[in-house]
Coordinates of C-alpha atoms and ligand atoms in Angstrom, one line a residue:
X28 CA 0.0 0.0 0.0
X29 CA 1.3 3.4 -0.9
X30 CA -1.0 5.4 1.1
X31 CA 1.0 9.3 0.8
X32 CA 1.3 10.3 4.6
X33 CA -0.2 13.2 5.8
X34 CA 2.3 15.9 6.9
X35 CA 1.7 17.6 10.3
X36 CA 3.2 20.1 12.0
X37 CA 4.7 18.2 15.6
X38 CA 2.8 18.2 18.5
X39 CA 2.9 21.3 20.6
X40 CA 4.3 23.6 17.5
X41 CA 2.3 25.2 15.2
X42 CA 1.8 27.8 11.9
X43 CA 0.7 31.3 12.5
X44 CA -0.7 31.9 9.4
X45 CA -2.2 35.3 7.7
X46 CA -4.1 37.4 9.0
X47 CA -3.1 36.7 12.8
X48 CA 0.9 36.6 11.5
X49 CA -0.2 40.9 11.0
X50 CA -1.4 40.3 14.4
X51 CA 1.8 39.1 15.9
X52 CA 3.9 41.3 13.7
X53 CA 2.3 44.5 15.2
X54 CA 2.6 42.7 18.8
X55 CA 6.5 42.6 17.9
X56 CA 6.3 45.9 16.3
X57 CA 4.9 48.1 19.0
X58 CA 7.6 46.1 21.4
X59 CA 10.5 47.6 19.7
X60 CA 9.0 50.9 19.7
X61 CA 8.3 51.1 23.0
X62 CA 11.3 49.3 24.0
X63 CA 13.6 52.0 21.9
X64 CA 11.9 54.3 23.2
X65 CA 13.4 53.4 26.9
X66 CA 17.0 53.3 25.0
X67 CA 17.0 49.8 24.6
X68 CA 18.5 48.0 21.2
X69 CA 17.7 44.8 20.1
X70 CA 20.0 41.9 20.5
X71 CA 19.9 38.4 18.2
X72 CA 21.6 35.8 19.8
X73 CA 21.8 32.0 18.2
X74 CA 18.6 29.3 19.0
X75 CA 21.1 27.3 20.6
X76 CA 24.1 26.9 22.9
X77 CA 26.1 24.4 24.9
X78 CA 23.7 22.4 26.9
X79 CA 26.2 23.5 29.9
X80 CA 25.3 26.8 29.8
X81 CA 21.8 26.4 30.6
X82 CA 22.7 24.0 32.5
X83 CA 24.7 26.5 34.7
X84 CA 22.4 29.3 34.7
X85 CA 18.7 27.9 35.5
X86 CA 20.0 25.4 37.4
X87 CA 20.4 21.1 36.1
X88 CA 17.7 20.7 38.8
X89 CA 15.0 22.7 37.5
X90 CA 12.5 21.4 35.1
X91 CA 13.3 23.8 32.3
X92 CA 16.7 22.0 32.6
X93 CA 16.5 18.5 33.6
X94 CA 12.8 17.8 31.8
X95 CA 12.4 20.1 29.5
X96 CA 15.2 20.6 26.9
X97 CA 16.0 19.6 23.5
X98 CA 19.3 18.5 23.8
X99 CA 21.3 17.2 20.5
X100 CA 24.4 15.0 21.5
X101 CA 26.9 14.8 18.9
X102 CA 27.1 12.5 16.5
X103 CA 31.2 11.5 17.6
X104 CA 29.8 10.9 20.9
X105 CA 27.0 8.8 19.6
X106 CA 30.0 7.2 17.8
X107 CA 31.9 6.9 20.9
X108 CA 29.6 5.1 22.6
X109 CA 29.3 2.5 20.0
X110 CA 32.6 1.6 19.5
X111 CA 33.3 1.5 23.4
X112 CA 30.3 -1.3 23.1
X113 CA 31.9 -2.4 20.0
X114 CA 35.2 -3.1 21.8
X115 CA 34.0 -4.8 25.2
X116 CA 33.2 -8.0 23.6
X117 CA 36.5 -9.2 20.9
X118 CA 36.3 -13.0 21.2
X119 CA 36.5 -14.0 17.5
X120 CA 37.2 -12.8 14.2
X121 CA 33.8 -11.4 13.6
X122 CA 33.7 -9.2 16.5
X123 CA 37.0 -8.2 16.1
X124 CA 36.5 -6.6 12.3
X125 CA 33.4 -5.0 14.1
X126 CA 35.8 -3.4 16.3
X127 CA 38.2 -2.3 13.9
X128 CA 34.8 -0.9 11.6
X129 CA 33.6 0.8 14.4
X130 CA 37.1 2.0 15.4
X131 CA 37.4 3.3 11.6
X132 CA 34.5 5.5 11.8
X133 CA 35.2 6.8 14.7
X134 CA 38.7 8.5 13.5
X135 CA 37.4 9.1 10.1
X136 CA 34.3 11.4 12.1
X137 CA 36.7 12.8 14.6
X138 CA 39.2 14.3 11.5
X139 CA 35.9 15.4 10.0
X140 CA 35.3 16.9 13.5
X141 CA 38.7 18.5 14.2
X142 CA 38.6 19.6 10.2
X143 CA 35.3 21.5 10.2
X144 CA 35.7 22.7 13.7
X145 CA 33.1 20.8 15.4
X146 CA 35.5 19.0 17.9
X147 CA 38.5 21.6 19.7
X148 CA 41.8 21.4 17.1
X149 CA 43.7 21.7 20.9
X150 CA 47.3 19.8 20.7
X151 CA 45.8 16.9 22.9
X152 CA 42.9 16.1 20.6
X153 CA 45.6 16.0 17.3
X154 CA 47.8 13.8 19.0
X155 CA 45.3 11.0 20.2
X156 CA 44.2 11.8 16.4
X157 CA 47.2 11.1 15.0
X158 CA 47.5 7.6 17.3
X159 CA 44.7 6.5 16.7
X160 CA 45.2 6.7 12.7
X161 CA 48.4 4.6 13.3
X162 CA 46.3 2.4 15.2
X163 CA 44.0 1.9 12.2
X164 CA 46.1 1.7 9.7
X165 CA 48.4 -1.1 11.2
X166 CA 45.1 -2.8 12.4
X167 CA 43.8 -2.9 8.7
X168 CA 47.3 -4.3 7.7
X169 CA 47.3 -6.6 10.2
X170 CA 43.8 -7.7 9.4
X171 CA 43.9 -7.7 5.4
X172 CA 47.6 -9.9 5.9
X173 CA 45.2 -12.5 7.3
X174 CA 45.6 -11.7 10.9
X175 CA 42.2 -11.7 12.1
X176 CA 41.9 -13.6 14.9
X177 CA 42.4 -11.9 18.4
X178 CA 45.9 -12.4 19.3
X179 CA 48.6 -10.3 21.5
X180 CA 49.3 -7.4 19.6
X181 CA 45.4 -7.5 18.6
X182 CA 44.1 -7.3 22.0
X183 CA 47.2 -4.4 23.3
X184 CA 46.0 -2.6 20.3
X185 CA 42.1 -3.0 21.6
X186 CA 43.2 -1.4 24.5
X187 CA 45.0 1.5 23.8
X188 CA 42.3 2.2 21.4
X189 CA 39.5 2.1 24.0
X190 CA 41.6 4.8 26.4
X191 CA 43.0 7.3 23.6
X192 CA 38.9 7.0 22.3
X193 CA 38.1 8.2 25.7
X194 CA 40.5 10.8 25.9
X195 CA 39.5 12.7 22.8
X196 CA 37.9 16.3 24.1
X197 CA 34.4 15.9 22.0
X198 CA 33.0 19.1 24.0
X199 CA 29.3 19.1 25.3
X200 CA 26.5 18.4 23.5
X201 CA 24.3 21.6 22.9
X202 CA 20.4 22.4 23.2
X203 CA 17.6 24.8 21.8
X204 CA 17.3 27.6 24.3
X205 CA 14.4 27.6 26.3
X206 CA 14.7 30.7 27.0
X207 CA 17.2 33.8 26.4
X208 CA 18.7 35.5 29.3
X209 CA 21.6 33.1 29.6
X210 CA 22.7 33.8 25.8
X211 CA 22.3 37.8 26.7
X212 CA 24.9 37.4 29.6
X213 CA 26.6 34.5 27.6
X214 CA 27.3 37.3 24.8
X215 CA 27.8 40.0 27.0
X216 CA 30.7 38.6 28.6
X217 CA 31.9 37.4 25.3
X218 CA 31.9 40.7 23.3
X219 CA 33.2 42.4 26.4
X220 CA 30.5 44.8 27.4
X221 CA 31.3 46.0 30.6
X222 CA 33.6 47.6 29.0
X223 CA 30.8 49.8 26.9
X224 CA 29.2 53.1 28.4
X225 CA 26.4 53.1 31.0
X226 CA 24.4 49.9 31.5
X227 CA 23.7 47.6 28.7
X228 CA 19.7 47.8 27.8
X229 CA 19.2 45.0 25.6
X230 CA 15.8 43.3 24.0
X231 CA 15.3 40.0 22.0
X232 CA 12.1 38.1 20.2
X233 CA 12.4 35.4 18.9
X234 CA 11.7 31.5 19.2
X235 CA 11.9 29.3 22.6
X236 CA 11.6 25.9 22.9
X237 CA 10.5 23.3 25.9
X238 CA 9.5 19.7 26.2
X239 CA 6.2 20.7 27.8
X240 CA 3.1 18.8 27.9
X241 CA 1.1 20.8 24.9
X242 CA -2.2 22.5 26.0
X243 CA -3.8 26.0 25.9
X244 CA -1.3 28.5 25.8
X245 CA 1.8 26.1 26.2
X246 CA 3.3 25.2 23.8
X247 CA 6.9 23.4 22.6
X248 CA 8.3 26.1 20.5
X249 CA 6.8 29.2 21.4
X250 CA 7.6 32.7 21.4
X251 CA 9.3 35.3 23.8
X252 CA 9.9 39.4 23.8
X253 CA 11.9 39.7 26.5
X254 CA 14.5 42.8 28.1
X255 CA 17.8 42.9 30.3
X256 CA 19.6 45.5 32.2
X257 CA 23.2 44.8 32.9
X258 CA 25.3 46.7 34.0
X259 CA 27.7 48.1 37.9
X260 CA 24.4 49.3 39.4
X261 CA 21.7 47.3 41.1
X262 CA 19.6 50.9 41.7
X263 CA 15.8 49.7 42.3
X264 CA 14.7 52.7 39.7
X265 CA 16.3 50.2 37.3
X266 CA 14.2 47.4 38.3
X267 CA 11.1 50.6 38.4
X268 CA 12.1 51.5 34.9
X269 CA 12.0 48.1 33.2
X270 CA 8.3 47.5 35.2
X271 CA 7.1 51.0 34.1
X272 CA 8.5 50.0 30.1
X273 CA 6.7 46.6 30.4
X274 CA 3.5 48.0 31.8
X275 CA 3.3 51.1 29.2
X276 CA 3.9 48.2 26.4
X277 CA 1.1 46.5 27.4
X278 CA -0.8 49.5 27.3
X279 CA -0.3 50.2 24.2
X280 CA -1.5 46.6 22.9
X281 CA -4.8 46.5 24.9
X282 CA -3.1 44.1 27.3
X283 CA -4.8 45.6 29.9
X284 CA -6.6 43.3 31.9
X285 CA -3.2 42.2 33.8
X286 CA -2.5 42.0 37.5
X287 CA 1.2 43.0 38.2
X288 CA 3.0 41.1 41.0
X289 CA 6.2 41.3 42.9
X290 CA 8.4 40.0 45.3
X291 CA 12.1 39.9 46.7
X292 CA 13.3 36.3 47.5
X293 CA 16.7 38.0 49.1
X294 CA 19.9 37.3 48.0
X295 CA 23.1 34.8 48.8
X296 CA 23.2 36.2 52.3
X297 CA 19.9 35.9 53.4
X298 CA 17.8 33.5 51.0
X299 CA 19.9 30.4 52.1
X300 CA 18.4 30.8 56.1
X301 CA 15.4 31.4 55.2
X302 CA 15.4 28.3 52.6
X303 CA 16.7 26.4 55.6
X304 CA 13.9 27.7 57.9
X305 CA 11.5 26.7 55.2
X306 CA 13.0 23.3 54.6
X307 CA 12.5 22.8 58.4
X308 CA 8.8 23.9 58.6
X309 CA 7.6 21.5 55.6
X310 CA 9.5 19.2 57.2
X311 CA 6.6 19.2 60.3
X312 CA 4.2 18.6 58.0
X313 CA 5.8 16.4 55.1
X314 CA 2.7 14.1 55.5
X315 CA 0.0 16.7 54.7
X316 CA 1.7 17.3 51.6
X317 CA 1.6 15.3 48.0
X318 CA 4.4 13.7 46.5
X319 CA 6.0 16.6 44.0
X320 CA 6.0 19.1 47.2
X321 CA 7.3 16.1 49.3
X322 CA 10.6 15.9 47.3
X323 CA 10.9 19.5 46.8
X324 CA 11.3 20.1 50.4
X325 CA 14.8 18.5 49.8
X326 CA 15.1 19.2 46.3
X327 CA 14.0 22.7 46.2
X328 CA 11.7 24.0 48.9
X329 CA 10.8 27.4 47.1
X330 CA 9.1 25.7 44.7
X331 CA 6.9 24.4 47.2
X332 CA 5.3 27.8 47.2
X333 CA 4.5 28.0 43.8
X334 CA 1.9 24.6 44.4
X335 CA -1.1 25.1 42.9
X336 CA -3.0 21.9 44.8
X337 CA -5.7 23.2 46.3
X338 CA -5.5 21.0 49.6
X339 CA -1.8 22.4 50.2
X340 CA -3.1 26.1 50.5
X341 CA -4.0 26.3 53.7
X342 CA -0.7 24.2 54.8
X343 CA 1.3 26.9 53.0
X344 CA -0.5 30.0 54.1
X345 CA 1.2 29.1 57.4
X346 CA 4.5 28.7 56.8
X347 CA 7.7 31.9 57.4
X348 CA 7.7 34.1 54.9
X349 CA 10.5 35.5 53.2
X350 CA 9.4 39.1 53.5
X351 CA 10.3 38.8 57.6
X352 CA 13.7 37.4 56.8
X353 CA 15.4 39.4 54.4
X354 CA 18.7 41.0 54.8
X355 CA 18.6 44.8 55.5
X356 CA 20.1 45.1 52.3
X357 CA 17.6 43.6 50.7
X358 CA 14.7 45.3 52.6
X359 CA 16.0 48.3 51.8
X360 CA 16.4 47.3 48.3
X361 CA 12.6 46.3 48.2
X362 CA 11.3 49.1 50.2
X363 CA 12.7 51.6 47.5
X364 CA 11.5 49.3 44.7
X365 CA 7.7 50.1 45.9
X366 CA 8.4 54.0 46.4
X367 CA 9.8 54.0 42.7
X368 CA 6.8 51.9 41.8
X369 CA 4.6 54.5 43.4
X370 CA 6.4 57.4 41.7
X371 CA 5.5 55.9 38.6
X372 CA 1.9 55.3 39.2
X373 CA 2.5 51.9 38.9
X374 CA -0.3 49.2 40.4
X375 CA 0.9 46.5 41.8
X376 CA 0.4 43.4 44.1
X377 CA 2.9 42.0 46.3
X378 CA 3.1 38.0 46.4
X379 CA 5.2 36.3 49.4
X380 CA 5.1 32.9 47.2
X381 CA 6.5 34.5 44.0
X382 CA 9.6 32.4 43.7
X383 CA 10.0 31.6 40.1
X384 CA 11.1 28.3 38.3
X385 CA 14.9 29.6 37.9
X386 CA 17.9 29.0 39.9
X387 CA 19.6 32.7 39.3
X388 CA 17.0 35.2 40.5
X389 CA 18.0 36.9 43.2
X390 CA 15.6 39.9 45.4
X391 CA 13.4 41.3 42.8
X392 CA 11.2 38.9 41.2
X393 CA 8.0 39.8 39.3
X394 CA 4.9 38.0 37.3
X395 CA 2.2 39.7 35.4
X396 CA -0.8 37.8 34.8
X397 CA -4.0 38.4 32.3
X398 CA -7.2 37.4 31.6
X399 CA -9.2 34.9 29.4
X400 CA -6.0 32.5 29.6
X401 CA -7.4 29.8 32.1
X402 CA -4.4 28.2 33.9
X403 CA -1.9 29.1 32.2
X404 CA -2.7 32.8 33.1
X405 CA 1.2 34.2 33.2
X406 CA 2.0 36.5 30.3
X407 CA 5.6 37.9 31.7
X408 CA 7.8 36.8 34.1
X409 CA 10.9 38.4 35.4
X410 CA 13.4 39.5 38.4
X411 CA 17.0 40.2 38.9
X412 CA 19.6 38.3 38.7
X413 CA 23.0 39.9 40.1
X414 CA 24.9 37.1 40.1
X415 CA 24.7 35.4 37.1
X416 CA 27.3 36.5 34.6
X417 CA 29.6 35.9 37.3
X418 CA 28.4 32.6 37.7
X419 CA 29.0 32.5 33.9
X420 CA 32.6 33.4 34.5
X421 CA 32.2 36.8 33.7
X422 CA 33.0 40.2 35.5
X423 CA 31.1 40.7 38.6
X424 CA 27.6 42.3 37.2
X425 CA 24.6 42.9 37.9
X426 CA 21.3 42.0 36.0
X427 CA 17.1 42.3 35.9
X428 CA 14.7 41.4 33.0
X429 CA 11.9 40.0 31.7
X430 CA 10.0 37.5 29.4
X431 CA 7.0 38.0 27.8
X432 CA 5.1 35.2 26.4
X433 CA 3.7 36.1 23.2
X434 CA 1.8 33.9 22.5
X435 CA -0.2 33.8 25.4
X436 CA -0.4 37.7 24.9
X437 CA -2.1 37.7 21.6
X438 CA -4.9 35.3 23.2
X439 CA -5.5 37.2 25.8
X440 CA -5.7 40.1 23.7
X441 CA -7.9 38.6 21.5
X442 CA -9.9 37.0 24.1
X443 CA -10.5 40.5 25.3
X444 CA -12.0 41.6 22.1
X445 CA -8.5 44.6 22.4
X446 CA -7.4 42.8 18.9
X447 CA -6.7 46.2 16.2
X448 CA -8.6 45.9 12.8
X449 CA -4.8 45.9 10.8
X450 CA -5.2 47.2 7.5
X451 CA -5.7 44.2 5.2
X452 CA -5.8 44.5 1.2
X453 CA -7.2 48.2 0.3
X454 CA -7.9 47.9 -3.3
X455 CA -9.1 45.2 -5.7
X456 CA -8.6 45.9 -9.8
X457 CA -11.2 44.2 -11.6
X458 CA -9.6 45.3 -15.3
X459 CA -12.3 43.3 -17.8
X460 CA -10.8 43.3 -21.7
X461 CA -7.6 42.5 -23.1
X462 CA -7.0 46.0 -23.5
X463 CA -7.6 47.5 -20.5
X464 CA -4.6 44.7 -18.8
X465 CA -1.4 47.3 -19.3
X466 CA -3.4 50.2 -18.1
X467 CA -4.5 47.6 -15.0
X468 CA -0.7 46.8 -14.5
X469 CA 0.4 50.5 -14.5
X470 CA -2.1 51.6 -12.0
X471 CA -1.5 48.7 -9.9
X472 CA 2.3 49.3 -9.8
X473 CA 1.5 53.0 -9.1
X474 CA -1.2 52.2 -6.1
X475 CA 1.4 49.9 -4.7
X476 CA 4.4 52.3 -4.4
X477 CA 1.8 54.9 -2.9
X478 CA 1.8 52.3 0.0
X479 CA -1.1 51.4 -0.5
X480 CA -2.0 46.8 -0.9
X481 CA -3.2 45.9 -4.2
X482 CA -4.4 42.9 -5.6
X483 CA -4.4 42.8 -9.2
X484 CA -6.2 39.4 -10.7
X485 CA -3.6 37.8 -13.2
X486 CA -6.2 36.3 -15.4
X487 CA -9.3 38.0 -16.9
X488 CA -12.6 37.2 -14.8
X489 CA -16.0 38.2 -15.3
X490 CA -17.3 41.5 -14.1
X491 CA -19.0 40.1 -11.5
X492 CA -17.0 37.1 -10.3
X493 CA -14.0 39.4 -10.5
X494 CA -16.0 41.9 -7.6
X495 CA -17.0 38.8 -5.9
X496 CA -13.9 38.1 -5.4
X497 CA -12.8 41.6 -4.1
X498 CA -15.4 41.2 -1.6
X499 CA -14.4 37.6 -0.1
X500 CA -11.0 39.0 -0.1
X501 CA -12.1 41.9 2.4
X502 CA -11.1 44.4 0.0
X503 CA -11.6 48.4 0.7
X504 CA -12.0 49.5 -2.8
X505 CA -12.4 48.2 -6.1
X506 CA -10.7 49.9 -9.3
X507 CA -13.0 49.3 -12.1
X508 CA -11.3 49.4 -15.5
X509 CA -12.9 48.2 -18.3
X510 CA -12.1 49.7 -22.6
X511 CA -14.7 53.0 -21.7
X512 CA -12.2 53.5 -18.8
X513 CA -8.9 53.1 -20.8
X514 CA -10.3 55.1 -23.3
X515 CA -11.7 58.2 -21.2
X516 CA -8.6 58.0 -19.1
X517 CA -11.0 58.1 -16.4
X518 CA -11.4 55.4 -13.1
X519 CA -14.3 53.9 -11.5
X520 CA -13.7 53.3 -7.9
X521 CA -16.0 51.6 -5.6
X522 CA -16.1 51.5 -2.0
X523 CA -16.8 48.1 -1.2
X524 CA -18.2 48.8 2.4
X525 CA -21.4 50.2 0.8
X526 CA -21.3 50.3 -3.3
X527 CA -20.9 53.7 -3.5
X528 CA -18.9 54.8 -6.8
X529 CA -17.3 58.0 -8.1
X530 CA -15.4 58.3 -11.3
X531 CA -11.5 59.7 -11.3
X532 CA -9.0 60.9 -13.3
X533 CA -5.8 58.8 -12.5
X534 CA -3.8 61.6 -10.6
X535 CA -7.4 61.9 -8.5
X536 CA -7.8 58.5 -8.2
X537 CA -4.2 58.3 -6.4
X538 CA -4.9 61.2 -4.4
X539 CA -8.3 59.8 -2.9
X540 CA -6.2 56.7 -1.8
X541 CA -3.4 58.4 -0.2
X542 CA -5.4 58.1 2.7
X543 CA -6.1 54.4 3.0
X544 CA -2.2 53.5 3.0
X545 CA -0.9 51.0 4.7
X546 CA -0.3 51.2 8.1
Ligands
ATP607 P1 4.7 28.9 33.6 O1 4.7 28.9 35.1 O2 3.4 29.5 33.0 O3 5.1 27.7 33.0 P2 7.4 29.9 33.5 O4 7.7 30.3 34.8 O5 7.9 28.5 33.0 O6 5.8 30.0 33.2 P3 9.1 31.8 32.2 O7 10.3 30.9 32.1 O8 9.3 32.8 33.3 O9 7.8 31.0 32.4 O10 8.8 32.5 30.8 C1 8.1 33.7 30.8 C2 6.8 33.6 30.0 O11 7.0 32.9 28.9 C3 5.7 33.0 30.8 O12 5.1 33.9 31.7 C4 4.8 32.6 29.7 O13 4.0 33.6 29.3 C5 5.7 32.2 28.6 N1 5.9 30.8 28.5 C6 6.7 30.0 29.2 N2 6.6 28.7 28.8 C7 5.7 28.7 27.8 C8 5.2 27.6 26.9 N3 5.6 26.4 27.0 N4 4.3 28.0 26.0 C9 3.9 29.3 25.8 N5 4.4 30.3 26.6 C10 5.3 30.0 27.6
MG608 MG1 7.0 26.7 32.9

């Protein structure tokens, strides 16, 4: 049977297909203008990295990290691993010239590797290189002379091979980002930016991508605008500005049913006391809880916070908060963090269990959540992060920012009926006659490079299927030119909305239009 199979897009992605791409584009769009607007410029950064700096930054215990990523190993250490198998086992000829294929392969992908610069060219890696060749080639002498039976030489051979194989520096496998605030500080520190004026203001959008159960508004590859501060100065008017740029972007695209909250989960002098109080405190009542909170009290007790089981409420309501054990650093940090807010008019809620998923957020963290979104309710979360790009082995820095989630933004949006008519196609020529097609073309062209978006029908239609058409299509006008019209010079344009019709000269006709150009 040759049944053709049916092409899908994999679970949990998804097209975004005209009209809502305008949608999204505008989304993006009004981003950048805000977002400029506060001095920021836009950074690009690769979809993916070394596994180990995620790994790092959020933390190999958080699920982003240990659940969630799509990690690619290499091929040479998918290679590796077979030939290692390959090699435990040489009793006989025939697993012996598996060994030597597997063996083969290996050194062939590992030149490819050092050649193309996939696997580090260091001195170490060209040396075992260089052995290992000698290795092959006196095996496949060996083996073609008739030797191929494990003997002596055969088996001291085996196991050089197997230790030099291990040797060889391969480097780390690497994974989509899931998210992008560990390639900002990654490229920070490696184009040298401390060493740039003021702090770096920096925005991205662009593609993430998590191995998430797929439901409403999560998704596997889905879509972030996100912002970072970094810079000498930790100054809670930062942490105000970016809130204040975040809240006046959401403004300005009818996100507007949001509740803003923050929190300060302290920093490496007092979180770890109070993560020890809490850890001793769920401890009492470990047998009220359920089994993901259960290990978290070891794993990770702030997560335990975030539980959204409704028979651990009341169990959490009662546990220390972290607002009566902060440092008086970081007190002070927060207190001036709600003045600013103030200053700014900005509404806000504060949240005791606002702990966030990721391991490097340090005092300030923040959420904003919106409407019509059911569960998955968050549209932006964010905090600081002052130790990170140390962590990363860069300069001592510090950091805040934030991650919107578009695509749970454009729901809600639309959800709350806030979604902008965008300009779609404004006129429609329906040209009738062969010889009325140039003067069709030339208008068209002319329409077009007023701004203005033209469909033009590349076939001749009837009069009336061609309108028919203009209608489906959602068009504005139509520009009627049949031979009369080519031969008066003189345009028939029709608003579609409600049939009414006036007849132009061409430099009238483009005059008239000027005002429905494209946004
Ligand atoms: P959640 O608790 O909703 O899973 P999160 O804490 O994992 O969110 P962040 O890593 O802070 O999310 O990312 C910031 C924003 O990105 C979220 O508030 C959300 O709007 C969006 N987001 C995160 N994961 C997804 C996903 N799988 N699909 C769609 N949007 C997402
Ligand atoms: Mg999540």
């Amino acid at each position: 049977m040759s049944e053709r199979k049916q092409f899908r897009a994999i679970k949990g992605t998804r097209d975004i297909l005209p009209p809502d791409s305008a949608l999204w584009n505008w989304f993006e769009h009004s981003a950048r203008e805000v977002f400029e607007s506060y001095n920021f410029g836009e950074i690009r950064t690769p979809i993916f990295e070394e596994t180990s700096l995620f790994a790092r930054s959020i933390g190999a215990n958080t699920d982003v990290v240990s659940k969630e990523m799509y990690t690619f190993e290499k091929k040479l250490e998918i290679l590796r691993g077979a030939f290692l198998q390959s090699s435990s086992g040489v009793t006989d000829a025939a697993s012996l010239r598996k060994y030597l294929q597997y063996l083969a392969v290996f050194v062939d992908n590992l030149q490819r590797g050092i050649t193309v610069g996939e696997v580090s060219n260091a001195p170490e890696n060209v040396e075992v290189f260089s052995i290992l060749t000698a290795i092959v080639v006196e095996s496949v002498a060996r083996h073609d002379n008739g030797q191929s039976e494990p003997d002596d030489r055969w088996n001291e051979q085996l196991r050089r091979s197997r230790i030099l194989v291990e040797q060889v520096d391969i480097g780390g496998g690497e994974s989509l980002r899931p998210e992008a605030t560990a390639s900002v500080c990654r490229a920070y520190i490696e184009h040298n930016m401390q060493a740039l004026p003021g702090n770096q203001k920096l925005y991205y959008i662009g593609p993430m991508f998590r191995r998430e159960r797929p439901q409403k508004g999560r998704y596997r590859q889905f879509y972030q605008i996100g912002a970072e501060v970094l810079g000498q100065s930790d100054a809670p008017a930062i942490d105000a500005e970016v809130l204040e740029m975040l809240l006046v972007f959401f403004n300005r695209v009818g996100l507007t049913r949001t509740t803003l909250y923050v929190n300060s989960i302290g920093d490496k002098n007092c979180r770890p006391q109070y993560v020890e109080l809490l850890r001793e405190e769920l401890r009492k009542v470990k047998d009220k809880l359920k089994e993901d909170s259960q290990r978290r009290i070891e794993t990770n007790p702030l997560r335990v916070l975030d539980s959204k089981i409704p028979e651990e409420q009341s169990i959490i309501e009662t546990l220390p908060r972290i607002s009566d054990h902060l440092c008086d650093e970081c007190r002070a940090h927060f207190a001036k963090l709600k003045e600013e807010l103030n200053l700014r008019r900005i509404d806000y809620k504060e949240n005791w269990r606002l702990v966030r998923g990721l391991d490097y957020y340090t005092r300030t963290t923040f959420e904003v959540t919106a409407e019509g979104l059911g569960s998955q309710n968050a549209v932006c979360g964010g905090g600081r992060y002052d130790g990170l790009v140390e962590l990363l082995g860069g300069p001592p820095t510090k950091g805040i920012g934030f991650a919107i989630g578009t695509d749970r933004s454009i729901l809600s949006i639309e959800e709350g009926g806030n979604a902008p008519k965008l300009s779609g196609l404004a006129v429609y020529i329906a040209w009738m006659g062969l010889a009325s097609y140039p003067t069709a073309v030339n208008i068209a062209r002319k329409l077009r490079a007023a701004g203005l978006s033209v469909e033009l029908p590349p076939e001749e239609m009837k009069f009336k299927k061609s309108l028919g058409l203009a209608d489906k299509l959602g068009a504005r006008y139509a520009v009627i030119i049949g031979e009369d019209e080519v031969a008066s010079r003189t345009f028939t344009l029709k608003r579609l909305a409600d049939g009414d019709q006036k007849k132009l000269a061409e430099g009238e006709l483009l005059e008239y239009l000027e005002s429905e150009r494209r946004r």
